[in-house]
Tab-separated table of C-alpha atoms in Angstrom:
chain	number	residue	atom	x	y	z
A	1	ASP	CA	-0.023	-0.085	0.124
A	2	THR	CA	1.247	3.358	-0.748
A	3	ALA	CA	1.814	5.357	2.438
A	4	VAL	CA	1.529	8.819	1.107
A	5	SER	CA	-0.345	9.284	-2.203
A	6	GLN	CA	-0.740	12.494	-4.713
A	7	THR	CA	-2.904	13.246	-7.702
A	8	PRO	CA	-2.276	14.141	-10.529
A	9	LYS	CA	1.088	13.185	-11.163
A	10	TYR	CA	1.504	15.436	-13.997
A	11	LEU	CA	-0.470	18.853	-14.431
A	12	VAL	CA	-0.119	21.183	-17.477
A	13	THR	CA	-1.989	24.385	-17.391
A	14	GLN	CA	-2.500	27.843	-18.677
A	15	MET	CA	-1.678	30.994	-16.600
A	16	GLY	CA	-4.383	32.501	-14.632
A	17	ASN	CA	-6.222	29.072	-14.203
A	18	ASP	CA	-7.000	27.769	-10.872
A	19	LYS	CA	-5.861	24.233	-10.019
A	20	SER	CA	-6.017	21.643	-7.132
A	21	ILE	CA	-3.481	18.856	-6.211
A	22	LYS	CA	-4.764	16.228	-3.793
A	23	CYS	CA	-2.789	14.339	-1.134
A	24	GLU	CA	-3.750	11.282	0.906
A	25	GLN	CA	-1.722	9.345	3.603
A	26	ASN	CA	-2.378	6.051	5.194
A	27	LEU	CA	-0.068	6.125	8.077
A	28	GLY	CA	-2.413	7.491	10.692
A	29	HIS	CA	-0.217	10.668	10.915
A	30	ASP	CA	-1.488	13.916	12.498
A	31	THR	CA	0.544	16.313	10.675
A	32	MET	CA	0.838	16.834	6.748
A	33	TYR	CA	3.040	19.222	4.699
A	34	TRP	CA	3.383	20.827	1.204
A	35	TYR	CA	6.644	21.390	-0.103
A	36	LYS	CA	7.957	22.937	-3.555
A	37	GLN	CA	10.886	21.841	-5.124
A	38	ASP	CA	12.100	24.074	-8.064
A	39	SER	CA	14.182	23.255	-11.141
A	40	LYS	CA	17.390	23.814	-9.089
A	41	LYS	CA	16.062	20.882	-6.940
A	42	PHE	CA	15.744	23.273	-3.814
A	43	LEU	CA	13.039	21.740	-1.365
A	44	LYS	CA	11.143	24.432	0.450
A	45	ILE	CA	8.333	24.026	3.067
A	46	MET	CA	5.059	25.751	2.054
A	47	PHE	CA	2.642	24.669	4.827
A	48	SER	CA	2.592	22.581	7.975
A	49	TYR	CA	-0.953	21.606	9.184
A	50	ASN	CA	-2.585	19.154	11.741
A	51	ASN	CA	-5.903	19.797	13.638
A	52	LYS	CA	-4.592	22.248	15.969
A	53	GLU	CA	-2.704	24.775	13.786
A	54	LEU	CA	-1.494	25.688	10.358
A	55	ILE	CA	2.101	27.138	9.786
A	56	ILE	CA	2.584	29.025	6.746
A	57	ASN	CA	5.724	29.829	5.272
A	58	GLU	CA	6.069	33.639	5.037
A	59	THR	CA	7.064	33.582	1.424
A	60	VAL	CA	4.188	31.557	0.159
A	61	PRO	CA	1.848	33.894	-1.890
A	62	ASN	CA	-1.814	33.925	-0.574
A	63	ARG	CA	-2.829	32.279	-4.107
A	64	PHE	CA	-1.842	29.143	-2.463
A	65	SER	CA	-4.051	27.696	0.164
A	66	PRO	CA	-4.156	24.126	1.949
A	67	LYS	CA	-7.477	22.582	2.603
A	68	SER	CA	-7.785	19.504	4.765
A	69	PRO	CA	-11.149	17.664	4.917
A	70	ASP	CA	-9.952	15.226	7.363
A	71	LYS	CA	-6.345	14.254	8.896
A	72	ALA	CA	-5.725	11.816	6.261
A	73	HIS	CA	-5.920	14.364	3.240
A	74	LEU	CA	-4.292	17.682	2.786
A	75	ASN	CA	-5.342	19.252	-0.716
A	76	LEU	CA	-3.319	22.380	-2.245
A	77	HIS	CA	-5.368	24.993	-4.087
A	78	ILE	CA	-3.689	27.341	-6.402
A	79	ASN	CA	-5.378	30.323	-7.837
A	80	SER	CA	-4.316	32.339	-10.567
A	81	LEU	CA	-1.154	30.327	-11.828
A	82	GLU	CA	1.944	32.061	-12.837
A	83	LEU	CA	4.871	30.876	-14.867
A	84	GLY	CA	6.858	31.050	-11.662
A	85	ASP	CA	4.628	28.208	-10.051
A	86	SER	CA	6.058	25.748	-12.196
A	87	ALA	CA	7.729	23.231	-10.025
A	88	VAL	CA	7.215	19.962	-8.593
A	89	TYR	CA	5.095	19.953	-5.442
A	90	PHE	CA	5.451	17.122	-2.758
A	91	CYS	CA	3.087	16.186	0.121
A	92	ALA	CA	4.580	14.867	3.240
A	93	SER	CA	3.344	13.510	6.539
A	94	SER	CA	4.757	12.782	9.951
A	95	GLN	CA	3.297	11.658	13.179
A	96	ASP	CA	3.067	14.995	14.710
A	97	LEU	CA	4.101	18.415	14.103
A	98	GLY	CA	8.098	18.743	14.764
A	99	VAL	CA	7.916	14.972	15.611
A	100	GLY	CA	10.094	12.540	13.830
A	101	ALA	CA	10.475	11.464	10.363
A	102	GLN	CA	8.621	12.889	7.281
A	103	TYR	CA	7.527	10.636	4.373
A	104	PHE	CA	6.969	12.063	1.143
A	105	GLY	CA	4.436	11.386	-1.636
A	106	PRO	CA	5.564	10.779	-5.297
A	107	GLY	CA	5.113	14.281	-6.352
A	108	THR	CA	3.025	16.576	-8.794
A	109	ARG	CA	4.960	18.057	-11.777
A	110	LEU	CA	3.285	21.327	-12.440
A	111	LEU	CA	3.848	23.154	-15.720
A	112	VAL	CA	2.257	26.494	-16.253
A	113	LEU	CA	2.192	27.700	-19.859
B	1	GLY	CA	14.522	31.246	10.962
B	2	GLU	CA	16.818	28.299	10.624
B	3	ASN	CA	19.631	28.171	7.645
B	4	VAL	CA	21.134	25.003	6.293
B	5	GLU	CA	24.203	24.966	4.497
B	6	GLN	CA	25.277	22.025	2.325
B	7	HIS	CA	28.421	20.984	0.541
B	8	PRO	CA	29.658	19.955	-1.776
B	9	SER	CA	27.056	20.610	-4.439
B	10	THR	CA	28.339	17.889	-6.770
B	11	LEU	CA	30.409	14.842	-5.756
B	12	SER	CA	31.948	12.207	-8.058
B	13	VAL	CA	33.598	9.030	-6.455
B	14	GLN	CA	34.859	5.624	-7.826
B	15	GLU	CA	32.799	2.589	-6.706
B	16	GLY	CA	34.084	1.331	-3.727
B	17	ASP	CA	35.433	4.791	-2.237
B	18	SER	CA	33.812	6.588	0.628
B	19	ALA	CA	31.563	9.759	0.255
B	20	VAL	CA	31.205	12.511	2.677
B	21	ILE	CA	28.524	15.345	2.523
B	22	LYS	CA	28.602	18.113	5.281
B	23	CYS	CA	25.988	20.520	6.476
B	24	THR	CA	26.010	23.177	8.899
B	25	TYR	CA	22.960	24.869	10.607
B	26	SER	CA	22.120	28.057	12.267
B	27	ASP	CA	19.726	27.687	15.048
B	28	SER	CA	21.098	26.157	18.064
B	29	ALA	CA	17.616	24.970	19.184
B	30	SER	CA	17.280	22.740	16.291
B	31	ASN	CA	17.289	18.845	17.693
B	32	TYR	CA	16.479	16.509	14.648
B	33	PHE	CA	18.599	16.114	11.512
B	34	PRO	CA	17.458	13.695	8.804
B	35	TRP	CA	19.327	12.725	5.552
B	36	TYR	CA	16.931	12.088	2.298
B	37	LYS	CA	18.069	10.424	-0.833
B	38	GLN	CA	16.201	11.500	-4.018
B	39	GLU	CA	16.711	9.356	-7.176
B	40	LEU	CA	15.846	11.048	-10.384
B	41	GLY	CA	12.084	11.816	-10.945
B	42	LYS	CA	11.508	9.988	-7.498
B	43	ARG	CA	10.537	11.273	-4.136
B	44	PRO	CA	12.828	12.183	-1.316
B	45	GLN	CA	13.333	9.410	0.905
B	46	LEU	CA	14.513	9.189	4.314
B	47	ILE	CA	17.809	7.114	4.652
B	48	ILE	CA	19.122	8.088	8.087
B	49	ASP	CA	18.302	10.451	10.714
B	50	ILE	CA	20.003	11.740	14.146
B	51	ARG	CA	18.647	13.720	17.176
B	52	SER	CA	20.585	16.200	19.060
B	53	ASN	CA	21.410	13.837	22.023
B	54	VAL	CA	23.345	11.561	19.890
B	55	GLY	CA	26.999	12.092	18.447
B	56	GLU	CA	26.877	9.277	15.649
B	57	LYS	CA	24.529	6.777	14.179
B	58	LYS	CA	25.222	4.111	11.864
B	59	ASP	CA	23.095	1.952	9.462
B	60	GLN	CA	25.060	-0.753	7.417
B	61	ARG	CA	27.139	1.515	4.922
B	62	ILE	CA	25.770	4.979	6.036
B	63	ALA	CA	26.494	6.773	9.053
B	64	VAL	CA	25.920	10.327	10.384
B	65	THR	CA	27.913	12.670	12.689
B	66	LEU	CA	26.577	15.499	14.695
B	67	ASN	CA	28.689	18.150	16.407
B	68	LYS	CA	26.309	20.401	18.176
B	69	THR	CA	28.856	22.918	19.437
B	70	ALA	CA	30.029	23.574	15.894
B	71	LYS	CA	26.297	23.148	14.595
B	72	HIS	CA	27.525	20.896	11.637
B	73	PHE	CA	26.523	17.314	10.878
B	74	SER	CA	27.718	14.983	8.249
B	75	LEU	CA	26.747	11.936	6.131
B	76	HIS	CA	29.306	9.358	5.360
B	77	ILE	CA	28.664	6.490	2.884
B	78	THR	CA	31.312	3.810	2.617
B	79	GLU	CA	31.926	1.157	-0.080
B	80	THR	CA	29.785	3.185	-2.514
B	81	GLN	CA	28.012	1.683	-5.283
B	82	PRO	CA	26.348	2.860	-8.544
B	83	GLU	CA	22.892	2.492	-7.090
B	84	ASP	CA	23.954	5.190	-4.385
B	85	SER	CA	23.979	7.746	-7.013
B	86	ALA	CA	21.409	10.256	-6.270
B	87	VAL	CA	20.776	13.695	-4.807
B	88	TYR	CA	21.174	13.750	-1.290
B	89	PHE	CA	19.567	16.348	1.051
B	90	CYS	CA	20.415	17.231	4.898
B	91	ALA	CA	17.675	18.883	6.933
B	92	ALA	CA	17.106	20.468	10.410
B	93	LEU	CA	14.102	20.597	12.292
B	94	GLY	CA	13.641	23.816	14.243
B	95	GLU	CA	11.934	24.421	17.738
B	96	GLY	CA	9.052	26.414	18.964
B	97	SER	CA	6.805	28.070	16.342
B	98	ALA	CA	9.358	27.202	13.610
B	99	ARG	CA	8.842	23.378	14.029
B	100	GLN	CA	9.518	22.960	10.260
B	101	LEU	CA	12.191	20.957	8.321
B	102	THR	CA	14.837	23.518	6.592
B	103	PHE	CA	16.591	21.626	3.675
B	104	GLY	CA	20.194	22.084	2.461
B	105	SER	CA	20.472	22.551	-1.294
B	106	GLY	CA	21.312	19.079	-2.124
B	107	THR	CA	24.504	17.204	-3.214
B	108	GLN	CA	24.553	15.243	-6.667
B	109	LEU	CA	26.445	12.262	-6.017
B	110	THR	CA	27.736	10.132	-8.742
B	111	VAL	CA	29.362	6.774	-8.230
B	112	LEU	CA	31.504	5.862	-11.212
B	113	PRO	CA	31.754	2.160	-11.952
């Protein structure tokens, strides 16, 4: 069974569109994350979220918003997509916020044209 | 916030030789230091981690050392094999409101047969 899964795997869209990426984990973890990996492979935290708090990296534009219907799911909504949003987006989860190992999903490759 | 620097950015070794990757961190309150391996087109995968109350940890051909005073930690891979070729990331977990992983910029390791 896949521990952390994401859909879609690839996403190609036009500038200005709104899109969502879904993430699910079956590890029973309480905390989920979104990371952005740019073309230079640099991994940067965007959000950390559990049922108690949302921590937002201050550099993330407010066009990006996480939405969690339950603790096993954390979706990423992106409004008004820009060329610079093109990247690989990874979801991850851990037992709790600031606790232990994080396990990553397979990534969503977003290309904005 | 936390700042993690990683060196070298690229490293080539002959099969069977050892490889060492070094990282420094800025926040003395950081207490958890994982290492991730990312193969081309794949997700980052945790290979080893160390907590601040431990100086060294080994797992078969992989070891990590931590020097809290100097605020640096290193990954050591012995008897390298071609399948060790990948990008390796170090990371540090901050304390308090910054309980997020900050990643180094990555090291592309190439093991030459």
